[in-house]
Short mmCIF file of C-alpha atoms in Angstrom, two decimals:
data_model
loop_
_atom_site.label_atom_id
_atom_site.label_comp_id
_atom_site.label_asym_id
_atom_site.label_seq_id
_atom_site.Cartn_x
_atom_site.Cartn_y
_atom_site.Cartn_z
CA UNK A 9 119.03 62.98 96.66
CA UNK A 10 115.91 64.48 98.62
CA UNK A 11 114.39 63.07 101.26
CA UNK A 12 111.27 64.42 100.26
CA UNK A 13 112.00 63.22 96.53
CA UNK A 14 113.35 59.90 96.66
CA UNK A 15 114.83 59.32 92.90
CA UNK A 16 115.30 62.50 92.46
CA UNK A 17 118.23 65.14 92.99
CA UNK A 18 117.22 68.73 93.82
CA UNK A 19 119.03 72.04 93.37
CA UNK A 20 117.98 74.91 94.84
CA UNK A 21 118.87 77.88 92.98
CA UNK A 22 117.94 81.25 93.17
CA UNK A 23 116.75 83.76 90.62
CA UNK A 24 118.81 87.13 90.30
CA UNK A 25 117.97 90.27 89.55
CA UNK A 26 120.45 90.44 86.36
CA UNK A 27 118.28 87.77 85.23
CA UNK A 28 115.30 89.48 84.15
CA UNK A 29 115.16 90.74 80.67
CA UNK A 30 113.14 93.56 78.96
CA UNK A 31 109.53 91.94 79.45
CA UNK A 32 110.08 91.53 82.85
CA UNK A 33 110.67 87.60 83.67
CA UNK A 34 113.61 85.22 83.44
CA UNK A 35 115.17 85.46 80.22
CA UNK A 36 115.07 81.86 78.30
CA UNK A 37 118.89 82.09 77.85
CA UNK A 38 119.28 82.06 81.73
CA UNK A 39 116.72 79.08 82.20
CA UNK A 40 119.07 77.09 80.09
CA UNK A 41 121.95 78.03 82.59
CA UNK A 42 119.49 76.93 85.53
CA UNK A 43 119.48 73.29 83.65
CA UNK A 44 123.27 73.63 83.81
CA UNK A 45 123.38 74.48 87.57
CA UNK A 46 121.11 70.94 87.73
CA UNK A 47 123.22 68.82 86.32
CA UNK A 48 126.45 70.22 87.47
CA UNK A 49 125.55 69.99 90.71
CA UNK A 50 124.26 66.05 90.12
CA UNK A 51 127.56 64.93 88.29
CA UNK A 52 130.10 67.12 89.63
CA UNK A 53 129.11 68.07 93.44
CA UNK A 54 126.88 64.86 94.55
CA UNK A 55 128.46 63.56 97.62
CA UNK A 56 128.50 59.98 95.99
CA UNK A 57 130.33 61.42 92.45
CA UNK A 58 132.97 63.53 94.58
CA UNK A 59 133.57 60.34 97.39
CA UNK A 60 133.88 57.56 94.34
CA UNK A 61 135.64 60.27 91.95
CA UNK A 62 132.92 59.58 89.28
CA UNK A 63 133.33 61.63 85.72
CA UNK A 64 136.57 62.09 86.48
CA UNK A 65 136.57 64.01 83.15
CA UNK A 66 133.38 65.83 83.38
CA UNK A 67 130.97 65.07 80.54
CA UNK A 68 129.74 66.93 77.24
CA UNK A 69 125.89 68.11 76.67
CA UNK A 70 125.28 66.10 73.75
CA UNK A 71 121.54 67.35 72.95
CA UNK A 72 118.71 70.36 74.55
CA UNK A 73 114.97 69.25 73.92
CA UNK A 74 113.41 72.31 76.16
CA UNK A 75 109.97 73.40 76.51
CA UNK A 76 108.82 76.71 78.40
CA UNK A 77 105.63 75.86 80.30
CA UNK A 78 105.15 79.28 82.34
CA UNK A 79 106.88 82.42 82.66
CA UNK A 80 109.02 82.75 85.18
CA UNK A 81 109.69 86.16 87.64
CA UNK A 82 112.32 87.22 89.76
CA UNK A 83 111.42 86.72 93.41
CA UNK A 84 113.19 85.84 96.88
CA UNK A 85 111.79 82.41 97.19
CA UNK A 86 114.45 80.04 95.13
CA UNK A 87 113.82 77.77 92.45
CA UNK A 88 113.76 73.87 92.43
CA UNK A 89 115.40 72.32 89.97
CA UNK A 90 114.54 68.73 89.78
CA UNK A 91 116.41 66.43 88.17
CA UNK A 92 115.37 62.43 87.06
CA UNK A 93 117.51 60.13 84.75
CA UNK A 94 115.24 58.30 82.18
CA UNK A 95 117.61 55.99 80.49
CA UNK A 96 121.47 55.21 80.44
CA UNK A 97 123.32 54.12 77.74
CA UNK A 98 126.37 53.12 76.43
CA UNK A 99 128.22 56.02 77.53
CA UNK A 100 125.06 58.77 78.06
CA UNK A 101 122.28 59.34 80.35
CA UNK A 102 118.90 61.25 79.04
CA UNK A 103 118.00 63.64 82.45
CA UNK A 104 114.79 64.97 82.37
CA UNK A 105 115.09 68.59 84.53
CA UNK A 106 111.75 70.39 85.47
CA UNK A 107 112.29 74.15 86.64
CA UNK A 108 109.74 74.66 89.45
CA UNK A 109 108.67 77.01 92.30
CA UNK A 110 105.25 75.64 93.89
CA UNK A 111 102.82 75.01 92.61
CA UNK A 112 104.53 75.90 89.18
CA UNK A 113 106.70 74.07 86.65
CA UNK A 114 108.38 76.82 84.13
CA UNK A 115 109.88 74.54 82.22
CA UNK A 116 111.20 71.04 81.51
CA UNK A 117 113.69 69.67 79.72
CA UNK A 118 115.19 66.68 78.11
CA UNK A 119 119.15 66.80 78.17
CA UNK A 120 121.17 64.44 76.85
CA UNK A 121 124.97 63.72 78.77
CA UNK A 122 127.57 62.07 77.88
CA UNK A 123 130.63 60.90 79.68
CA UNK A 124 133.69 62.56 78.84
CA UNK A 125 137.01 61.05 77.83
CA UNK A 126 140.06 63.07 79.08
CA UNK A 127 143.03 62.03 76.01
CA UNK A 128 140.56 61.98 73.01
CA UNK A 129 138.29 65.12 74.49
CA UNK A 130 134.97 62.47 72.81
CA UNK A 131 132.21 60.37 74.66
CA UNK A 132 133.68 57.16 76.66
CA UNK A 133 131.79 54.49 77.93
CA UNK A 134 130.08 54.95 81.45
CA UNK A 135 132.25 52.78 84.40
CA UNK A 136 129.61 50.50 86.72
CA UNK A 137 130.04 52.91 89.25
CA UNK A 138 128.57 55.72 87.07
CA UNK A 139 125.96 53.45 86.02
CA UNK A 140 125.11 52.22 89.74
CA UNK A 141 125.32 56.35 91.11
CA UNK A 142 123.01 57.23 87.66
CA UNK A 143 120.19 54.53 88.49
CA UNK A 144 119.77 55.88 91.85
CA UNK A 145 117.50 58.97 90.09
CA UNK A 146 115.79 56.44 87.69
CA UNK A 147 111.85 56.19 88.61
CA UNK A 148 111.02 52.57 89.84
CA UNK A 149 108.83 51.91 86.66
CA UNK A 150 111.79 52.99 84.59
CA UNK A 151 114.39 50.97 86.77
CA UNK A 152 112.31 48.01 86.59
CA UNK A 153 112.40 48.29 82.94
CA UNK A 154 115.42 48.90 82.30
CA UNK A 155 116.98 45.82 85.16
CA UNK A 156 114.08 43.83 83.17
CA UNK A 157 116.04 44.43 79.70
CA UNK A 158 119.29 43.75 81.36
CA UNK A 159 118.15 40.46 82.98
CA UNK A 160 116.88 39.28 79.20
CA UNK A 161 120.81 40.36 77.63
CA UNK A 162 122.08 38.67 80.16
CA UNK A 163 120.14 35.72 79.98
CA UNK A 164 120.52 35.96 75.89
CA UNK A 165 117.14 36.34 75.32
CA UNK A 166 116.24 38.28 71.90
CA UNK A 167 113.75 41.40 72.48
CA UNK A 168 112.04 42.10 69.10
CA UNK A 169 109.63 45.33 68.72
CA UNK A 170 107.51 44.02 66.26
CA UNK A 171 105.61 47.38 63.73
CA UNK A 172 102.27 46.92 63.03
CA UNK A 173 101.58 47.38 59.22
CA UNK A 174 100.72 50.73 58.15
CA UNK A 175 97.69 51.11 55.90
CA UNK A 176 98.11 52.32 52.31
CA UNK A 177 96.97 55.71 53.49
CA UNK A 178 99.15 55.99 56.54
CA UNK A 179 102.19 55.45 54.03
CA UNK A 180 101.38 58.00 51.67
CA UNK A 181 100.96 60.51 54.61
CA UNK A 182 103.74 59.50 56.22
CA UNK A 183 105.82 59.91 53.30
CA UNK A 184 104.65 63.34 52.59
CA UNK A 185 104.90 64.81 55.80
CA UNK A 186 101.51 65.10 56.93
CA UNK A 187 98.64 63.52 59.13
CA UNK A 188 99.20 60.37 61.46
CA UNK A 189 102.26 58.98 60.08
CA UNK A 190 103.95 62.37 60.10
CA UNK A 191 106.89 62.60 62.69
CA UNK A 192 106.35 66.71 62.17
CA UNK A 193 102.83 66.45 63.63
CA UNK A 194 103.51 64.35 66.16
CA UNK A 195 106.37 67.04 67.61
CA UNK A 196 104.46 69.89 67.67
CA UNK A 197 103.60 71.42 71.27
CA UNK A 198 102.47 74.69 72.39
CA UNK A 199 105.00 76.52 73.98
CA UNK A 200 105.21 79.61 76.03
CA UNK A 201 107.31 82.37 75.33
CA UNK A 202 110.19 83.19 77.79
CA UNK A 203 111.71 85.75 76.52
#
């Protein structure tokens, strides 16, 4: 964890040469390997998850959502990369990483990572220790919400989302893909190329 970052573990991780593609900046291929680097380092070289012998299996990258924000060149100063856990699960945790080298962020991404069961080689359900070491890069808002959900299982209490009624209109666009109902509009972004 980072002093200056509380909530939030940082990597630093330097850029190399063999790195850059034709066009001149970080290849996109590599940026996905700084996002491994990230989360290696959290799950597999964190003082806490090496002393309490956390994941003793490793884990399995279970989903990529990535966006390229800027493009990114090779240069001496290293790169942070920031990592934050947004929710835990059953037996995953969704880690947001941002890329960054002041005052720039070159990319973030949503990974999803799930714990690893040795015999069976599939996802296994995350021990109380993992779950205690995982909260510990949670956001306060998100903690809060998250202890606040946990409180209301425990307690038995019944959380219902309840879905306000879509008008006739909303339904038919919904339906065929297009305007505010559509889950295809509401995905797009701009991206920036990376390589």
């Amino acid at each position: 964890m980072s002093a200056l970052n509380p909530g939030v573990h940082v990597l630093s991780c330097p850029t190399r040469w063999s790195d850059v593609d034709e066009n001149g900046h970080i290849n996109n291929a590599r940026l996905v390997g700084y996002i491994q680097e990230g989360i290696y380092d959290l799950f597999c070289h964190h003082a806490t998850a090496v002393r309490e012998s956390l994941f003793p299996s490793g884990f399995i990258i279970a989903r990529h959502e990535i966006d390229y924000l800027e493009q990114l060149h090779h240069r001496p100063e290293p790169l942070s990369v920031r990592l934050t856990v947004e929710r835990i699960g059953r037996s995953s945790a969704h880690v947001e990483v941002n890329v960054c080298r002041e005052p720039l962020t070159f990319m973030r991404a949503r990974t999803v990572v799930v714990a690893r069961d040795r015999e069976s080689g599939r996802s296994r359900k995350l021990s109380q220790n993992e779950r205690r070491f995982l909260s510990a890069f949670m956001s306060d808002s998100v903690a809060d919400r998250a202890s606040d959900r946990a409180s209301d299982t425990a307690r038995g209490d019944t959380v219902v989302a309840v879905a306000q009624p879509m008008a006739p209109a909303q339904r038919a666009a919904s339906r065929t893909g297009s305007g505010v109902g559509s889950s295809r509009g509401s995905r797009r972004r701009v991206r920036a190329s990376a390589g």
